[in-house]
Coordinates of C-alpha atoms in Angstrom, one line a residue:
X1 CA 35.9 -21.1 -6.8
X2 CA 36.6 -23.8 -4.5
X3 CA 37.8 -27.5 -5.7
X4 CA 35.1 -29.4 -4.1
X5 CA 33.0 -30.6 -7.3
X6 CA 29.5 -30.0 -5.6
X7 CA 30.9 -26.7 -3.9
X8 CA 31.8 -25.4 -7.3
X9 CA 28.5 -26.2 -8.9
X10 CA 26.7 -24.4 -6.1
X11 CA 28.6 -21.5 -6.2
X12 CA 28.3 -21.4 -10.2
X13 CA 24.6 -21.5 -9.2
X14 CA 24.6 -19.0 -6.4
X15 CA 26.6 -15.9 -9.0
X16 CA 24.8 -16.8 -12.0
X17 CA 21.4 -16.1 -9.6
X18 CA 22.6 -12.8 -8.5
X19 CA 23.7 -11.9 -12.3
X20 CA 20.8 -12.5 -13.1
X21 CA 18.3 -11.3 -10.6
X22 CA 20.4 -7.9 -10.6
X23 CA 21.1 -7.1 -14.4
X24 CA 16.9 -7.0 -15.8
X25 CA 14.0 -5.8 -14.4
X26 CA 11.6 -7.9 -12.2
X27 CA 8.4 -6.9 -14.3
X28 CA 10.8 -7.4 -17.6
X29 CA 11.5 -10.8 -16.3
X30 CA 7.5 -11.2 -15.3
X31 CA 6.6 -9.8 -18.7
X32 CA 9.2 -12.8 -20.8
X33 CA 8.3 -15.2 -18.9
X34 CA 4.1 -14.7 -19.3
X35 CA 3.7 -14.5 -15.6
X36 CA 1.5 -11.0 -14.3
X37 CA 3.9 -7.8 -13.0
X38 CA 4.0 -7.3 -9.0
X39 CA 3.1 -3.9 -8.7
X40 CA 3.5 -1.6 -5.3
X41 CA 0.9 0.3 -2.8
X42 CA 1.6 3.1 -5.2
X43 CA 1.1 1.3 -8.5
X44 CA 4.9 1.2 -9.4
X45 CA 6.1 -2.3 -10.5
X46 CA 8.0 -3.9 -8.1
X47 CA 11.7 -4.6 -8.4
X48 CA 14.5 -5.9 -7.9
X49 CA 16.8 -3.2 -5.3
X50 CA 19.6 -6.0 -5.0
X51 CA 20.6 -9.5 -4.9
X52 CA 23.3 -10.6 -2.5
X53 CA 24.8 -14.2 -2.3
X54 CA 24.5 -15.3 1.7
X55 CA 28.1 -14.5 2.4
X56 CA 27.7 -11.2 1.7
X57 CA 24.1 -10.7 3.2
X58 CA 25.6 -11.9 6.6
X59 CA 23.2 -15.6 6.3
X60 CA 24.5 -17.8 8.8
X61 CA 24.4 -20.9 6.8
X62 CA 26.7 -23.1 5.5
X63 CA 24.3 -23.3 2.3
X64 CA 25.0 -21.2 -0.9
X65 CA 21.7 -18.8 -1.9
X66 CA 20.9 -15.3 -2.8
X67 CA 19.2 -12.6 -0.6
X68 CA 16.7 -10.7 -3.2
X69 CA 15.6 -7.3 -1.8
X70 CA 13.1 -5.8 -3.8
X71 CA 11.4 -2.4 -4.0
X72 CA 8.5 -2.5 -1.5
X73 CA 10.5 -3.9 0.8
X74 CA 10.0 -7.6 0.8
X75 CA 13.2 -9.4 1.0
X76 CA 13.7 -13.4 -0.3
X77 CA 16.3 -15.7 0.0
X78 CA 17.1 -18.8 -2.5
X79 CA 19.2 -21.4 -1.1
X80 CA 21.1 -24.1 -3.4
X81 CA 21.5 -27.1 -1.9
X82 CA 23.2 -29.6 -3.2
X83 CA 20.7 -33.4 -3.7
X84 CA 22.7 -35.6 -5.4
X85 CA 26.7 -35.5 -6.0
X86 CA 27.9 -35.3 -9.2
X87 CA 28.5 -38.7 -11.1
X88 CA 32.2 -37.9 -12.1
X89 CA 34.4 -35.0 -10.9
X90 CA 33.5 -31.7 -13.0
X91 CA 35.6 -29.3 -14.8
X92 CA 35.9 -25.3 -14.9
X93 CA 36.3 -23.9 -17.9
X94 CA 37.1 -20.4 -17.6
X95 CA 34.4 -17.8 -19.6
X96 CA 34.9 -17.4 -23.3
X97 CA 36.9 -20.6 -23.7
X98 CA 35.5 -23.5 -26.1
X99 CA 35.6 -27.3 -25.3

């Protein structure tokens, strides 16, 4: 990750999206979070095919997001953008490390 404090937070942002969007199923996701299923022309529930961050979709933006391609062929995009600059500098602490 990159040593610019609002950088790294986007970028935490930007993988933990695409972990996310890419490791459940959209209508598990629908069904957790008590929102209805999208379901297809064909009555198949929709989901998620992929979920690229911007770099790697080819977006020519200097914002951080995900592309989300899903099943019947709609394709999203989130973009993070950063509001408001962190009041003091943050830290990384690597995964499965305790403060």
């Amino acid at each position: 990750m990159s040593t610019d404090e609002d950088t790294d937070q986007e970028e935490l942002l930007q993988r933990l999206l695409q972990h996310f969007l890419s490791s459940d199923d959209l209508n598990e996701l629908c069904a957790d979070a008590g929102l209805p299923v999208l379901i297809d022309s064909n009555g198949q529930p929709v989901y998620v095919r992929e979920a690229v961050s911007y770099d790697d979709a080819g977006v020519m933006t200097l914002n951080r997001g995900v592309v989300i391609r899903l099943s019947d062929g709609g394709e999203l995009q989130l973009t993070i953008v950063t509001s408001r600059h962190p009041v003091s500098p943050v830290q990384i602490r690597p995964p499965g490390t305790r403060a």
